Coordinates of C-alpha atoms and ligand atoms in Angstrom, one line a residue:
X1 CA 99.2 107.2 118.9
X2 CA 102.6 105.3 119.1
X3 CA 106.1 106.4 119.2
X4 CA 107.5 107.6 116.9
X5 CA 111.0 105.4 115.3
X6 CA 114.3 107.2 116.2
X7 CA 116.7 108.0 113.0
X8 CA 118.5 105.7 113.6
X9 CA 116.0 102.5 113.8
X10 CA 113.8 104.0 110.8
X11 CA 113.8 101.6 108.2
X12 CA 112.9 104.4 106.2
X13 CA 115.5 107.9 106.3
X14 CA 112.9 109.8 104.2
X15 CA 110.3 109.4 106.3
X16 CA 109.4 108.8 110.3
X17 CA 106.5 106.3 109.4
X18 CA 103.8 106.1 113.1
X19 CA 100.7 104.0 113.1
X20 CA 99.1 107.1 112.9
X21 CA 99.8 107.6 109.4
X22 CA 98.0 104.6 108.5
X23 CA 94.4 103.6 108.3
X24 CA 93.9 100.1 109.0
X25 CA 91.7 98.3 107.5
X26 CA 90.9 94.2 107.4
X27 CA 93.4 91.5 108.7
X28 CA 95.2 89.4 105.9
X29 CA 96.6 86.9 107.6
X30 CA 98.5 85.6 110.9
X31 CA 101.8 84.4 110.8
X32 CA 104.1 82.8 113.8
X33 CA 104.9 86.2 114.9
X34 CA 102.2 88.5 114.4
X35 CA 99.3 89.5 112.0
X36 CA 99.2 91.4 109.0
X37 CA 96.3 94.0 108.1
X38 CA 95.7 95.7 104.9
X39 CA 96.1 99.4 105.5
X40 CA 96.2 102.6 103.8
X41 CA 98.5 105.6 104.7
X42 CA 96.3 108.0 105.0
X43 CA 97.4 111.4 103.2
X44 CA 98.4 109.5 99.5
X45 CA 95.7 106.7 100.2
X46 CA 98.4 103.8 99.0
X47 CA 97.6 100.5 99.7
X48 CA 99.9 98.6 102.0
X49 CA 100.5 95.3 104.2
X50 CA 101.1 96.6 107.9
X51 CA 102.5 93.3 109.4
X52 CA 102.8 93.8 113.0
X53 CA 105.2 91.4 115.3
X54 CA 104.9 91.8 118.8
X55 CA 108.4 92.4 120.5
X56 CA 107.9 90.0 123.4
X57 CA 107.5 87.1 120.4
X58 CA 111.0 88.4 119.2
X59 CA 112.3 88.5 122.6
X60 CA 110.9 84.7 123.3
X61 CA 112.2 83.2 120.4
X62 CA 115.3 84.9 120.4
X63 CA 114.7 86.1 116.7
X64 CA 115.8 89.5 116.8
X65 CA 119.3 88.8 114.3
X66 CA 117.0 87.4 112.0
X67 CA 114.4 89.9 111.9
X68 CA 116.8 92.7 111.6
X69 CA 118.6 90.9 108.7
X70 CA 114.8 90.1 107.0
X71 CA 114.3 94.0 107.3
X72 CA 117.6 95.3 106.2
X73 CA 118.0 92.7 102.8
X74 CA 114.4 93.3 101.9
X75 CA 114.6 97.5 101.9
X76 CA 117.7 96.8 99.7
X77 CA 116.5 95.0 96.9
X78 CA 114.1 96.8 93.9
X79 CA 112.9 93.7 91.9
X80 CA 109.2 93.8 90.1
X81 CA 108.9 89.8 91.7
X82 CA 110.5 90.8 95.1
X83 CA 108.2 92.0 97.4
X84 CA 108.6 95.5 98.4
X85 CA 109.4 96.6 102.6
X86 CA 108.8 100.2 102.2
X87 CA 110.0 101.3 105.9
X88 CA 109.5 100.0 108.9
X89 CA 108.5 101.8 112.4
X90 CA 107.7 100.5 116.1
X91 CA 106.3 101.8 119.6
X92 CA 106.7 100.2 123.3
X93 CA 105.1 96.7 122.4
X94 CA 105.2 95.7 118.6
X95 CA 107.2 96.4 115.0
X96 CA 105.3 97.4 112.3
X97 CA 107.0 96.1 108.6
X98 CA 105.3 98.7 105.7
X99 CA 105.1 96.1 103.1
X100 CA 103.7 96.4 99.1
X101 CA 100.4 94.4 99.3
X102 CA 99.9 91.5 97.6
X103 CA 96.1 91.4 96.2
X104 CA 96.3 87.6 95.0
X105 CA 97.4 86.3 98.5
X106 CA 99.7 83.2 98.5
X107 CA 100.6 81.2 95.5
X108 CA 100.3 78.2 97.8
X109 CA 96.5 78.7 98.3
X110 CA 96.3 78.9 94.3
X111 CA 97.8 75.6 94.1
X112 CA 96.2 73.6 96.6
X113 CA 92.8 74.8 95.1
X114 CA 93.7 73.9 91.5
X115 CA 95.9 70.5 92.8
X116 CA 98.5 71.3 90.5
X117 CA 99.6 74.5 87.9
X118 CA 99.4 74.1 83.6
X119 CA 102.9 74.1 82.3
X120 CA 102.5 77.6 80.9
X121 CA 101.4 79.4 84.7
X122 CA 104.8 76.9 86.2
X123 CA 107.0 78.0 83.5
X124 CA 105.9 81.8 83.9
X125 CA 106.4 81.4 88.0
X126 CA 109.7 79.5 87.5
X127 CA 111.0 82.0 85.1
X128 CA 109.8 85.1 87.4
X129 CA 111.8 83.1 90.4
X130 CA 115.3 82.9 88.3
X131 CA 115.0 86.7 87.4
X132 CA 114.4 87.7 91.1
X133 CA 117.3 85.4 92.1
X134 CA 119.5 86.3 89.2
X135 CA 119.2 89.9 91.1
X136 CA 118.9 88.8 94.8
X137 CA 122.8 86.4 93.4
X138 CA 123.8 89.5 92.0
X139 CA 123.6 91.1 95.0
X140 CA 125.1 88.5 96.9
X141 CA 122.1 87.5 98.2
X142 CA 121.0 83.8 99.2
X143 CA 117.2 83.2 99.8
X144 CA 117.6 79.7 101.1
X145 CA 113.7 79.0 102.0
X146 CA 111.9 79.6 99.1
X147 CA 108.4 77.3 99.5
X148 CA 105.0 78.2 98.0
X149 CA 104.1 79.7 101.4
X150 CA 106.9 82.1 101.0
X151 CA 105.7 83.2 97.5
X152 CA 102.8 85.8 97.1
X153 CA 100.5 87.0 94.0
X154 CA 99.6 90.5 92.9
X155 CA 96.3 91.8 91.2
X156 CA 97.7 90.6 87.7
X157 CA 98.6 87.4 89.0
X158 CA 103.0 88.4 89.3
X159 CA 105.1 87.0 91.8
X160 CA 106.5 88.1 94.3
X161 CA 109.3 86.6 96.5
X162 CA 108.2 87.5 100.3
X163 CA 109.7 86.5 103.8
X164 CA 113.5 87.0 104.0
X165 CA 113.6 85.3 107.1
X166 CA 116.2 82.7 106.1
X167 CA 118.0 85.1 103.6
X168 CA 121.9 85.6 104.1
X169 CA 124.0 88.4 102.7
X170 CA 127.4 87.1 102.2
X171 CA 130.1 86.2 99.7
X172 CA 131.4 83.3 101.5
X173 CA 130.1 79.4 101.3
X174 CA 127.5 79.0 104.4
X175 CA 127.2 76.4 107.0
X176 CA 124.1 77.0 108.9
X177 CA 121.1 74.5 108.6
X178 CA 118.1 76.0 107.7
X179 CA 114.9 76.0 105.6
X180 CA 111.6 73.9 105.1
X181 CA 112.2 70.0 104.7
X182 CA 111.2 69.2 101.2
X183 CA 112.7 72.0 99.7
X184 CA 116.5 71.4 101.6
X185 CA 119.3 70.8 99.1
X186 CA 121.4 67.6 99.8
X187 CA 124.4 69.9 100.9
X188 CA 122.2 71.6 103.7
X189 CA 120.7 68.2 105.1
X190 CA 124.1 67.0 105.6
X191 CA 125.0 70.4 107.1
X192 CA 127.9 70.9 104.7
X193 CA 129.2 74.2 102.7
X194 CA 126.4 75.5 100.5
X195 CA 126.2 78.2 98.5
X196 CA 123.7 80.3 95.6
X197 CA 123.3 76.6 93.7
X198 CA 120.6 76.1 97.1
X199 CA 118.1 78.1 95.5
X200 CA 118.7 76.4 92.3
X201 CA 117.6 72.8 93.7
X202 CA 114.7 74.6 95.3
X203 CA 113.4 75.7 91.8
X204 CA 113.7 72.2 91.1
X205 CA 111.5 71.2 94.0
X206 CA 109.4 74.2 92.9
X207 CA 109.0 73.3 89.5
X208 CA 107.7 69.7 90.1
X209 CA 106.0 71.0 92.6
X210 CA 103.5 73.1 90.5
X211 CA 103.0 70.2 88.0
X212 CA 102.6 67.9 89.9
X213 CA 100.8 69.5 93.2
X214 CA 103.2 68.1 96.0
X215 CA 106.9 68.2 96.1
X216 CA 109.2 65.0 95.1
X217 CA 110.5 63.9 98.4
X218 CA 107.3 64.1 100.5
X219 CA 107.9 61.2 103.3
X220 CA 106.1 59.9 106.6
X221 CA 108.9 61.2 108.2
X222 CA 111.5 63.7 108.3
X223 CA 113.9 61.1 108.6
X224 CA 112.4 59.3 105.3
X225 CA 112.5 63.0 103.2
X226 CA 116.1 63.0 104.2
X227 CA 116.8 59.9 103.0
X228 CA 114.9 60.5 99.5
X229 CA 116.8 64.0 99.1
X230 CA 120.4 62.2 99.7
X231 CA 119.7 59.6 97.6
X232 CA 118.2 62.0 94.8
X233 CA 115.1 59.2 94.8
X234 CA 113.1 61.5 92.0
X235 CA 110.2 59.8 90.4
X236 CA 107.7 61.3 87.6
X237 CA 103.8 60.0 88.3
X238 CA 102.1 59.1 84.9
X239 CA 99.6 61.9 85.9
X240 CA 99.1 64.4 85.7
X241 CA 100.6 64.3 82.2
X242 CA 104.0 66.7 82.3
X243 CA 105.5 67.2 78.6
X244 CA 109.3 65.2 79.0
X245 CA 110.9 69.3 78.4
X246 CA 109.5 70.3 81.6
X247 CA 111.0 66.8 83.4
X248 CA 114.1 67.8 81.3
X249 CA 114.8 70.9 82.9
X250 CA 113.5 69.5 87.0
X251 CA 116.4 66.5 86.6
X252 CA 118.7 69.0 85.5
X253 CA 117.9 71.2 89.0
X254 CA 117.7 68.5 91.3
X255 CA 121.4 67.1 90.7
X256 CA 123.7 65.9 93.8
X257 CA 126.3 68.1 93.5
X258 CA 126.0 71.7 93.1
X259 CA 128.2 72.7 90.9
X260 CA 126.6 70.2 88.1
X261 CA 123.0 72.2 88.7
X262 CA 121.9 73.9 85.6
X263 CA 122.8 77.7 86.0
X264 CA 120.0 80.5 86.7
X265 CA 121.1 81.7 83.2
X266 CA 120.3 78.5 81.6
X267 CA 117.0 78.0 83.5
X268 CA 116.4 81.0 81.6
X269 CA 117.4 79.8 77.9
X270 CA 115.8 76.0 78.8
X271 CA 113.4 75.3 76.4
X272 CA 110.9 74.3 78.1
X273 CA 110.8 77.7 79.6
X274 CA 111.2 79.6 76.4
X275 CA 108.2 77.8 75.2
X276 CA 105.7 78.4 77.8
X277 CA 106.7 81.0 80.4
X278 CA 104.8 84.7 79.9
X279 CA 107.5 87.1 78.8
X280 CA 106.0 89.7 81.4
X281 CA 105.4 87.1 84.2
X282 CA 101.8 87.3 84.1
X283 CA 99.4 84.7 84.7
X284 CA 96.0 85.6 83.6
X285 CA 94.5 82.7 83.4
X286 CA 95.0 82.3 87.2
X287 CA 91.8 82.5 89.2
X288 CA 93.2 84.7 92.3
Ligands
ATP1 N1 102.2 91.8 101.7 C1 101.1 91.0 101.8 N2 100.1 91.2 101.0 C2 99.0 90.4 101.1 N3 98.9 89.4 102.1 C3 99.9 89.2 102.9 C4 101.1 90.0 102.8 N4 102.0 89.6 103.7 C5 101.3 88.6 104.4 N5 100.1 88.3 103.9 C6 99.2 87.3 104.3 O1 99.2 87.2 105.7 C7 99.5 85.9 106.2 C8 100.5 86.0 107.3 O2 101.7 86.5 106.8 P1 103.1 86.3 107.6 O3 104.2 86.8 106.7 O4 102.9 86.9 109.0 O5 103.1 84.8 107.8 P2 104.2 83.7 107.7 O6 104.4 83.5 106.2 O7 103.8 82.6 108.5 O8 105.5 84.5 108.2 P3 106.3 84.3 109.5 O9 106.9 82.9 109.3 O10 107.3 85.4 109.3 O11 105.4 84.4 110.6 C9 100.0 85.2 105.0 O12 99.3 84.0 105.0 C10 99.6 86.0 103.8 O13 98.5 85.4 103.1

């Protein structure tokens, strides 16, 4: 049996969470820093994710800010498309994160099976992302690596938002680089001032995306990706065949400058959206 969290590391108050409140069941996955397991705690018999990061992989890549600032943003925010971090716990060796458990998996496996989404499943995944940004902005919140990888399914077929690796917490206009490639706004590959309008481009990358099954920049190179962002080199391929609202509302995310990016608000009212997204953000049609 492990150790049990002091008070004061709990990620939880409520509760002093040990492993051996859980019973662990099969692996879901492995990650860069540890492995994930479904699990059950054992007196309610809920269902969880028990990811488990080994602190000498924290130690070695130095990632212990980052982890702690994942942890702490996540328990803060209550959104149905945000995934949940119920508490968190550790003993001598490893951290456990308590996490809501996603039954569908990753939205990213979903895509590369089908090659690319309908317009009605994007439109419904697009509109569930501006809600749960709407609340993560409203909170001051900035995810800033948002990526099909990042983005998990439940049994219905709901997203949610998972990973806050990258997230920040502030008021103020950032300057850190960050993020996956393809889906860096222009004002973060030239390292310059950036602010909530970051998440905006990457709906835009998002949204093309799921129609069209890779994102718009894709290069040999890094180098080459760069160049295409900065230059805003956005093409649509005759197929699949995307209606022209749904190209309508991508060109009006993936603008230059920021403050000329259609609002989260207006994502909202597009029409393209109001057309085809599920007003309760589920995709039944979606074989998970
Ligand atoms: N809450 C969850 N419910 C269901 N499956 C999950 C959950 N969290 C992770 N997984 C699965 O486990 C795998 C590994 O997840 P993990 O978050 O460790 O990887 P990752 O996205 O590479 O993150 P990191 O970059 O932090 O290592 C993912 O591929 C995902 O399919």
């Amino acid at each position: 049996m492990s150790k049990k969290s002091t008070e004061s590391d709990a990620g939880n108050t409520e509760k002093q969470w040990s492993l051996a409140d859980f019973e662990i069941g099969r692996p879901l996955g492995k990650g860069k820093f540890g492995r994930v397991y479904l699990a059950r705690e054992a007196k309610s018999k809920y269902i969880v994710a028990l990811k488990v990061i080994f602190k000498e992989q924290i130690e070695k890549y130095k990632i212990h800010h980052q982890l702690r600032r994942e942890m702490e943003i996540q328990t803060s925010l209550r959104h149905p498309n945000i995934l949940r971090l119920f508490g968190w716990f550790h003993d001598n060796e490893r951290i456990f994160l308590i996490l809501e458990y996603a039954h569908g998996g990753e939205l990213y496996g979903v895509l590369k099976q089908n090659g690319h989404l309908t317009e009605q499943q994007a439109a419904t995944y697009i509109a569930s992302l501006s809600q749960a940004l709407a609340y993560c902005h409203g909170k001051c919140v900035i995810h800033r690596d948002i990526k099909p990888e990042n983005l998990l399914l439940d049994h219905e077929g709901r997203l949610k938002i998972a990973d806050f690796g990258w997230s920040v917490q502030s008021s103020n206009k950032r300057k850190t680089m960050c993020g996956t490639l393809d889906y860096l706004a222009p004002e973060m590959v030239e390292n310059r001032d950036h602010d909530y309008a970051v998440d905006n481009w990457t709906l835009g990358i998002l949204c093309y995306e799921f129609l069209y099954g890779n994102p718009p920049f894709e290069a040999e190179s890094q180098k080459d990706t760069f160049k295409r962002i900065l230059k805003i080199d956005l093409s649509f391929p005759l197929t699949p065949n995307v209606s022209e609202e749904a190209k309508n509302l991508i060109s009006q995310l993936l603008v230059k400058d920021p403050s000329k990016r259609l609002s989260i608000e207006k994502i909202m009212q597009h029409p393209w959206i109001v057309k085809n997204a599920d007003p309760k953000g589920v995709c039944a049609s979606i074989d998970i």
